[in-house]
Short mmCIF file of C-alpha atoms in Angstrom, two decimals:
data_model
loop_
_atom_site.label_atom_id
_atom_site.label_comp_id
_atom_site.label_asym_id
_atom_site.label_seq_id
_atom_site.Cartn_x
_atom_site.Cartn_y
_atom_site.Cartn_z
CA MET A 1 75.57 62.31 34.80
CA ALA A 2 78.36 64.19 36.58
CA PHE A 3 79.76 62.60 39.74
CA ASP A 4 78.42 64.51 42.80
CA PHE A 5 80.47 64.09 45.98
CA LYS A 6 77.52 65.21 48.12
CA ILE A 7 75.39 62.34 46.86
CA GLU A 8 78.08 59.66 46.63
CA TYR A 9 79.53 60.43 50.08
CA LYS A 10 76.49 61.39 52.03
CA GLU A 11 78.16 60.34 55.32
CA PHE A 12 80.58 63.30 54.95
CA TYR A 13 78.29 65.91 53.36
CA MET A 14 74.73 65.12 54.41
CA PRO A 15 74.75 64.19 58.10
CA LYS A 16 71.63 64.40 60.25
CA ASN A 17 70.86 67.53 62.31
CA LYS A 18 71.97 65.64 65.41
CA PRO A 19 75.56 64.82 66.33
CA GLY A 20 77.27 61.65 65.09
CA ILE A 21 80.77 60.25 64.94
CA VAL A 22 82.60 59.71 61.64
CA GLN A 23 86.01 58.53 60.47
CA VAL A 24 87.12 60.89 57.74
CA PRO A 25 89.70 59.57 55.27
CA LYS A 26 92.61 61.50 53.71
CA MET A 27 91.44 63.85 51.04
CA ASN A 28 93.13 66.33 48.68
CA TYR A 29 92.06 69.99 48.39
CA ILE A 30 92.55 73.22 46.62
CA ALA A 31 93.43 75.51 49.50
CA ILE A 32 94.19 79.12 50.37
CA LYS A 33 95.11 80.55 53.80
CA GLY A 34 94.13 83.90 55.25
CA HIS A 35 92.83 85.88 58.22
CA GLY A 36 90.19 88.36 59.17
CA ASP A 37 86.43 88.77 59.20
CA PRO A 38 84.84 86.63 56.45
CA ASN A 39 81.89 89.07 56.26
CA GLN A 40 84.02 92.02 55.27
CA GLU A 41 82.97 93.36 51.86
CA ASP A 42 85.74 92.94 49.33
CA GLY A 43 87.84 91.45 52.12
CA GLU A 44 90.54 88.83 51.93
CA TYR A 45 88.14 85.92 52.50
CA LYS A 46 85.71 86.80 49.66
CA GLN A 47 88.59 87.33 47.24
CA ALA A 48 90.04 83.97 48.25
CA ILE A 49 86.79 82.18 47.44
CA GLY A 50 86.87 83.51 43.91
CA LEU A 51 90.40 82.16 43.44
CA LEU A 52 89.42 78.71 44.72
CA TYR A 53 86.52 78.38 42.27
CA GLY A 54 88.76 79.68 39.48
CA ILE A 55 91.00 76.63 39.93
CA ALA A 56 88.16 74.20 40.64
CA PHE A 57 86.43 75.09 37.32
CA THR A 58 89.66 75.04 35.39
CA ILE A 59 90.15 71.40 36.52
CA LYS A 60 86.52 70.52 35.77
CA MET A 61 86.73 71.97 32.28
CA SER A 62 90.15 70.50 31.50
CA LYS A 63 88.32 67.93 29.31
CA LYS A 64 87.96 70.70 26.70
CA THR A 65 91.70 71.48 26.65
CA THR A 66 94.79 69.65 25.41
CA HIS A 67 95.70 68.75 28.98
CA LEU A 68 94.15 65.35 29.46
CA ILE A 69 94.08 64.24 33.08
CA ASN A 70 94.61 60.53 33.60
CA GLY A 71 91.43 58.92 35.05
CA TYR A 72 89.33 62.06 34.54
CA PHE A 73 85.55 61.85 34.96
CA ASP A 74 83.04 64.66 34.89
CA PHE A 75 82.10 65.93 38.35
CA VAL A 76 80.06 68.54 40.20
CA VAL A 77 82.48 70.96 41.88
CA PRO A 78 82.32 70.00 45.60
CA PRO A 79 81.06 72.57 48.17
CA LEU A 80 83.20 75.22 49.73
CA GLU A 81 84.72 74.27 53.08
CA GLY A 82 86.72 76.00 55.75
CA PHE A 83 89.07 75.24 58.61
CA TRP A 84 88.92 77.93 61.28
CA TRP A 85 90.92 78.84 64.40
CA GLN A 86 91.95 81.83 66.58
CA GLU A 87 95.24 82.27 68.38
CA GLY A 88 94.88 81.57 72.11
CA VAL A 89 91.32 80.28 71.78
CA ALA A 90 90.37 76.57 72.31
CA GLY A 91 87.73 76.41 69.61
CA ILE A 92 85.99 79.48 68.13
CA ASP A 93 84.90 82.79 69.61
CA TYR A 94 82.19 84.07 67.23
CA SER A 95 82.30 87.54 68.81
CA ARG A 96 85.88 88.05 67.52
CA LYS A 97 85.52 87.50 63.77
CA GLU A 98 88.34 89.93 63.09
CA ASP A 99 90.73 87.43 64.77
CA PHE A 100 89.78 84.48 62.53
CA GLN A 101 92.58 82.48 60.91
CA TRP A 102 91.31 80.25 58.13
CA ILE A 103 92.13 77.78 55.41
CA SER A 104 89.42 77.78 52.72
CA VAL A 105 89.30 74.64 50.57
CA ILE A 106 87.49 72.81 47.84
CA ARG A 107 87.84 69.07 47.60
CA LEU A 108 89.72 67.64 44.66
CA PRO A 109 88.76 64.41 42.87
CA ASP A 110 91.37 61.71 43.57
CA PHE A 111 92.46 61.60 39.93
CA VAL A 112 93.97 65.17 40.20
CA SER A 113 97.71 64.90 40.77
CA GLU A 114 100.00 67.67 42.00
CA GLU A 115 101.23 68.03 38.37
CA ASP A 116 97.62 68.44 37.17
CA PHE A 117 97.05 71.03 39.90
CA ALA A 118 100.15 72.98 38.82
CA TRP A 119 98.89 72.97 35.22
CA ALA A 120 95.49 74.32 36.41
CA LYS A 121 97.19 77.16 38.27
CA GLN A 122 99.18 78.15 35.27
CA ASP A 123 96.23 77.85 32.88
CA ALA A 124 93.92 79.89 35.13
CA THR A 125 96.59 82.53 35.53
CA THR A 126 96.99 82.85 31.83
CA LYS A 127 93.32 82.84 30.88
CA LYS A 128 91.77 84.72 33.77
CA LYS A 129 94.57 87.30 34.27
CA MET A 130 94.45 86.79 38.02
CA ASP A 131 97.06 85.99 40.67
CA PHE A 132 96.70 82.39 41.85
CA SER A 133 100.09 82.19 43.49
CA ASN A 134 98.64 81.75 47.01
CA ILE A 135 96.59 78.71 46.01
CA GLU A 136 98.01 75.44 47.29
CA PHE A 137 97.51 71.69 46.85
CA MET A 138 96.69 70.34 50.34
CA SER A 139 96.37 66.78 51.61
CA TYR A 140 94.57 66.39 54.91
CA ASP A 141 93.84 63.26 56.95
CA GLU A 142 91.06 64.46 59.27
CA GLY A 143 90.51 61.24 61.17
CA LEU A 144 88.01 60.65 63.97
CA CYS A 145 85.46 63.46 64.26
CA VAL A 146 82.03 64.45 65.57
CA GLN A 147 79.82 66.22 63.07
CA CYS A 148 76.34 67.67 62.78
CA MET A 149 74.17 69.45 60.25
CA HIS A 150 73.62 73.00 61.44
CA ILE A 151 70.52 74.63 59.95
CA GLY A 152 70.27 78.44 60.40
CA PRO A 153 72.53 81.50 60.60
CA TYR A 154 76.25 81.07 61.07
CA ASP A 155 76.09 83.17 64.27
CA ASN A 156 73.78 80.49 65.81
CA GLU A 157 76.42 77.76 65.42
CA PRO A 158 77.48 77.79 69.05
CA ALA A 159 74.22 76.02 70.02
CA THR A 160 74.97 73.14 67.63
CA VAL A 161 78.59 73.03 68.77
CA GLU A 162 77.38 72.68 72.37
CA LEU A 163 75.19 69.72 71.40
CA MET A 164 78.13 68.11 69.66
CA HIS A 165 80.38 68.51 72.72
CA SER A 166 77.74 67.16 75.08
CA PHE A 167 77.25 64.17 72.82
CA ILE A 168 80.93 63.18 72.63
CA ALA A 169 81.24 63.40 76.47
CA GLN A 170 78.33 61.03 76.79
CA GLU A 171 79.94 58.71 74.25
CA GLY A 172 83.33 58.62 75.98
CA TYR A 173 85.19 60.93 73.69
CA ALA A 174 86.97 64.26 74.18
CA LEU A 175 87.49 67.27 71.92
CA ASP A 176 90.93 67.17 70.15
CA ILE A 177 91.28 70.58 68.59
CA THR A 178 95.00 71.39 68.10
CA ASP A 179 97.15 73.39 65.74
CA LYS A 180 96.78 70.56 63.28
CA ARG A 181 93.17 69.57 63.89
CA MET A 182 90.65 72.40 63.51
CA HIS A 183 87.04 73.52 63.56
CA HIS A 184 85.73 72.53 60.20
CA GLU A 185 82.66 73.79 58.26
CA ILE A 186 81.22 72.63 54.95
CA TYR A 187 78.86 75.11 53.28
CA LEU A 188 76.00 73.40 51.49
CA SER A 189 74.02 76.61 50.81
CA ASP A 190 74.80 79.74 48.84
CA ALA A 191 74.58 82.47 51.46
CA ARG A 192 73.92 85.03 48.70
CA LYS A 193 70.68 83.25 47.64
CA THR A 194 69.52 81.45 50.84
CA ALA A 195 67.56 82.93 53.75
CA PRO A 196 69.73 82.81 56.90
CA GLU A 197 67.28 80.55 58.73
CA LYS A 198 67.60 78.01 55.89
CA LEU A 199 71.40 77.82 55.56
CA LYS A 200 72.83 74.31 55.84
CA THR A 201 76.31 73.95 57.23
CA VAL A 202 78.12 70.77 58.30
CA ILE A 203 80.08 71.44 61.47
CA ARG A 204 82.86 68.99 62.23
CA HIS A 205 85.26 68.80 65.20
CA PRO A 206 88.19 66.37 65.76
CA ILE A 207 87.82 64.05 68.78
CA LYS A 208 89.75 61.31 70.56
CA LYS A 209 88.94 58.66 73.11
CA ALA A 210 88.62 60.22 76.54
#
C-alpha cells in the first residue's frame, strides 16, 4: 500500500476542529510563488497548481523511468498547501483577495534530493511541453504553531482564526507572523467536488511564548 502522509502524520494533517499547539519539523516542498486572487478563473494561482501537480506526479511515477531515486517508496501525493500574506497586513484580510501574496506547495518525501527534483523538472518539461521554470525546491522549518481543522467555506475562516488566537492567549503564547513565518493552509478537500460547507482545511499560525 502506498505511503499516505495524511495517515502516517495525522498530527500535522488531521487535527481536531478545535485549536491545538504543534511543533512542526523541517520539511521539503515543491513550491511556486505568485500573487493575486486565487478564485480568478484561469488566473496565476490556478495555473500554478497545475504545475505543482505536474512535478509531484513526475516524482511519484519516477519508478517507471530510468531515473531510480535512492530510497524511493510508493506514496500518495500529499495535499496542496499554501502560505499566504499581504503587504502591510498583520495576518490576512479576506476582503482583499486581489492583494494576496502566496507560496503554493506540495510536500516532498524525504528521499527526494535537490538533484532528483531537478531531474523531475527537466523530465516534466520535456514530456508535458510546459514551462516549469518557476517551480522551486523549498525547505521550511515551521516550528511552534497553533493549528485547527476548519470545516466550511474558505470565507468563513476568520471565525476559526479568532478561536485559535483566543486559545493561544489563554495558553500563554503570542502570534508570531513575520515575513518568514506566515498564515498556512492545508487543503484536504477538492473544492471542485466538495460542497462549500463540507470543505476541510487545516489552518496553522506560527506562535511564540508570550
